[in-house]
Short mmCIF file of C-alpha atoms in Angstrom, two decimals:
data_model
loop_
_atom_site.label_atom_id
_atom_site.label_comp_id
_atom_site.label_asym_id
_atom_site.label_seq_id
_atom_site.Cartn_x
_atom_site.Cartn_y
_atom_site.Cartn_z
CA MET A 22 -5.59 -32.97 -10.04
CA LYS A 23 -5.48 -35.35 -12.91
CA GLY A 24 -2.08 -35.39 -14.64
CA SER A 25 -0.40 -33.59 -11.77
CA PHE A 26 1.34 -34.53 -8.54
CA ALA A 27 -0.64 -31.83 -6.72
CA SER A 28 -2.61 -33.49 -3.95
CA PRO A 29 -5.65 -32.00 -2.20
CA ILE A 30 -3.50 -31.51 0.91
CA LEU A 31 -0.80 -29.61 -1.00
CA ILE A 32 -3.29 -27.35 -2.77
CA SER A 33 -5.15 -26.70 0.50
CA TYR A 34 -1.85 -25.80 2.13
CA LEU A 35 -0.92 -23.41 -0.72
CA MET A 36 -4.32 -21.72 -0.60
CA TYR A 37 -4.24 -21.39 3.17
CA GLN A 38 -0.75 -19.89 3.11
CA LYS A 39 -1.67 -17.45 0.33
CA TYR A 40 -5.11 -16.32 1.43
CA SER A 41 -5.19 -16.80 5.21
CA ALA A 42 -1.54 -16.38 6.18
CA ALA A 43 -0.91 -13.72 3.47
CA LEU A 44 2.16 -15.55 2.19
CA PRO A 45 2.66 -14.75 -1.51
CA LEU A 46 3.42 -17.57 -3.92
CA ASP A 47 6.93 -16.26 -4.67
CA ARG A 48 7.78 -16.57 -0.96
CA GLN A 49 6.26 -20.03 -0.85
CA GLU A 50 8.41 -20.93 -3.85
CA ARG A 51 11.54 -19.82 -1.94
CA ILE A 52 10.51 -21.80 1.14
CA PHE A 53 10.05 -24.96 -0.90
CA LYS A 54 13.43 -24.33 -2.54
CA ASP A 55 15.04 -24.11 0.94
CA PHE A 56 13.85 -27.69 1.45
CA GLY A 57 15.19 -28.79 -1.94
CA ILE A 58 11.80 -28.85 -3.64
CA GLU A 59 11.57 -27.15 -7.04
CA LEU A 60 8.02 -25.82 -7.22
CA SER A 61 7.42 -22.71 -9.30
CA LYS A 62 4.95 -20.03 -8.35
CA GLN A 63 3.48 -20.41 -11.85
CA ASN A 64 2.63 -24.06 -11.14
CA MET A 65 1.18 -23.16 -7.76
CA ALA A 66 -0.93 -20.37 -9.31
CA ASN A 67 -2.20 -22.72 -12.04
CA TRP A 68 -3.16 -25.33 -9.44
CA ILE A 69 -5.03 -22.76 -7.36
CA ILE A 70 -6.87 -21.40 -10.41
CA LYS A 71 -7.81 -24.87 -11.68
CA THR A 72 -8.93 -26.01 -8.21
CA SER A 73 -11.04 -22.86 -7.87
CA GLU A 74 -12.69 -23.49 -11.22
CA LEU A 75 -13.35 -27.18 -10.53
CA TRP A 76 -14.37 -27.07 -6.87
CA LEU A 77 -14.87 -23.59 -5.48
CA GLU A 78 -16.96 -22.00 -8.26
CA PRO A 79 -19.64 -24.74 -8.12
CA PHE A 80 -19.62 -24.49 -4.32
CA PHE A 81 -20.03 -20.70 -4.55
CA GLU A 82 -22.94 -21.07 -6.99
CA ARG A 83 -24.64 -23.56 -4.67
CA LEU A 84 -24.26 -21.21 -1.70
CA LYS A 85 -25.61 -18.36 -3.82
CA ARG A 86 -28.72 -20.37 -4.71
CA GLU A 87 -29.26 -21.07 -1.00
CA LEU A 88 -28.69 -17.42 -0.08
CA LEU A 89 -31.27 -16.23 -2.62
CA LYS A 90 -33.88 -18.49 -0.96
CA GLU A 91 -33.54 -16.52 2.30
CA THR A 92 -36.02 -13.79 3.22
CA PHE A 93 -33.42 -11.31 4.51
CA ILE A 94 -30.06 -10.41 2.96
CA GLN A 95 -27.52 -7.78 3.96
CA ALA A 96 -25.36 -6.24 1.23
CA ASP A 97 -22.45 -3.83 1.07
CA GLU A 98 -19.76 -2.88 -1.40
CA ASN A 99 -16.22 -1.80 -0.62
CA PRO A 100 -13.59 -0.26 -2.88
CA LEU A 101 -10.30 -2.00 -3.47
CA ARG A 102 -7.31 -1.47 -5.69
CA VAL A 103 -6.37 -4.14 -8.17
CA LEU A 104 -2.91 -4.04 -9.73
CA THR A 105 -4.05 -4.72 -13.29
CA LYS A 106 -7.38 -6.22 -14.17
CA ASP A 107 -9.82 -5.68 -17.02
CA GLY A 108 -7.48 -3.10 -18.60
CA LYS A 109 -8.09 -0.66 -15.74
CA ASP A 110 -5.46 1.72 -14.41
CA SER A 111 -3.88 0.42 -11.20
CA ASN A 112 -5.04 3.56 -9.34
CA SER A 113 -8.69 3.10 -10.30
CA LYS A 114 -11.21 1.58 -7.92
CA SER A 115 -12.74 -1.84 -8.25
CA TYR A 116 -15.25 -3.23 -5.76
CA MET A 117 -15.74 -6.24 -3.54
CA TRP A 118 -19.42 -6.82 -2.86
CA LEU A 119 -20.54 -8.66 0.26
CA TYR A 120 -23.84 -10.52 0.52
CA LYS A 121 -24.81 -12.04 3.87
CA SER A 122 -27.80 -13.94 5.18
CA GLY A 123 -29.58 -12.67 8.28
CA SER A 124 -29.15 -13.93 11.81
CA PHE A 125 -32.03 -16.41 11.74
CA GLY A 126 -31.51 -18.32 8.50
CA LYS A 127 -28.58 -20.28 7.19
CA LYS A 128 -25.24 -18.58 7.83
CA ILE A 129 -23.99 -17.65 4.36
CA VAL A 130 -21.50 -14.92 3.44
CA LEU A 131 -20.44 -14.45 -0.19
CA TYR A 132 -18.05 -12.00 -1.80
CA GLU A 133 -18.07 -10.95 -5.45
CA TYR A 134 -15.43 -8.89 -7.25
CA THR A 135 -16.58 -6.38 -9.85
CA PRO A 136 -14.62 -3.74 -11.73
CA SER A 137 -17.27 -1.07 -11.01
CA ARG A 138 -19.76 0.09 -8.39
CA SER A 139 -22.69 0.03 -10.80
CA GLY A 140 -26.02 -0.96 -9.32
CA LYS A 141 -26.28 -3.48 -12.17
CA ASN A 142 -23.87 -5.66 -10.19
CA ALA A 143 -26.20 -5.97 -7.21
CA LYS A 144 -29.21 -6.36 -9.50
CA LYS A 145 -27.55 -9.24 -11.36
CA PHE A 146 -26.27 -10.98 -8.23
CA LEU A 147 -29.61 -10.73 -6.39
CA GLU A 148 -31.75 -11.71 -9.38
CA GLY A 149 -34.50 -14.03 -8.14
CA PHE A 150 -34.30 -12.85 -4.52
CA LYS A 151 -37.56 -11.73 -2.90
CA GLY A 152 -37.45 -10.34 0.60
CA PHE A 153 -35.80 -7.69 2.75
CA LEU A 154 -32.51 -6.20 1.57
CA GLN A 155 -30.55 -4.33 4.23
CA THR A 156 -28.00 -1.88 2.85
CA ASP A 157 -26.59 1.54 3.41
CA ASP A 158 -28.17 4.38 1.44
CA TYR A 159 -26.23 3.74 -1.79
CA SER A 160 -28.71 4.31 -4.63
CA GLY A 161 -27.24 1.46 -6.71
CA TYR A 162 -29.36 -0.98 -4.71
CA ASN A 163 -32.53 0.76 -5.96
CA SER A 164 -32.26 -1.22 -9.20
CA VAL A 165 -32.74 -4.55 -7.38
CA GLU A 166 -36.26 -5.74 -8.10
CA ASN A 167 -38.81 -7.47 -5.82
CA VAL A 168 -37.13 -6.42 -2.56
CA THR A 169 -38.05 -4.26 0.38
CA ARG A 170 -35.09 -2.03 1.19
CA VAL A 171 -34.37 -1.64 4.89
CA GLY A 172 -31.81 0.72 6.32
CA CYS A 173 -28.60 0.06 8.13
CA PHE A 174 -28.74 0.69 11.87
CA ALA A 175 -25.10 1.76 12.05
CA HIS A 176 -25.75 4.60 9.62
CA ALA A 177 -29.05 5.57 11.25
CA ARG A 178 -27.42 5.69 14.70
CA ARG A 179 -25.12 8.50 13.51
CA TYR A 180 -28.10 10.77 12.91
CA TYR A 181 -29.66 9.96 16.29
CA THR A 182 -26.39 10.64 18.08
CA ILE A 183 -25.87 13.94 16.26
CA GLY A 184 -29.53 14.89 16.83
CA LEU A 185 -29.33 14.07 20.55
CA VAL A 186 -26.13 16.07 20.98
CA LEU A 187 -27.67 19.05 19.17
CA TYR A 188 -30.90 18.71 21.18
CA MET A 189 -29.01 18.69 24.48
CA GLY A 190 -27.15 21.84 23.42
CA CYS A 191 -23.74 20.20 23.55
CA ILE A 192 -22.59 21.66 20.23
#
């Protein structure tokens, strides 16, 4: 980064340790200190944020444009707790949305954080997509326009299994 001694290798290492090896920045700071290197977690966080803005956000947007050109997308949303974000209580739910291309197109998987489970999130993300959208039965996906909703086999299988067990008189 311009005006910094942070090299691409160092920033890649910091990001790998934080996000893949689950090593928090304060622990990384202590490890660097053990080797006589003064590197604050604040500097590391700033480098990661700036790198994400400069390089990862444009890459994400490019992948999103490619994903929306596909004819089949799978989507799901999962709750997660965020310590403090958007003024929300730390016990409230936020959501990580997953959007994935099908098996036959380009292999693209994107995640998007949102503070709510509103269907407006999926509608906004998938704006411009025309094709098949495979989801569970969450009604929030009903607001996505120009798609054909298709069900999730994992959820459908539950009903067949229960129906078969009931039919065979096992319950």
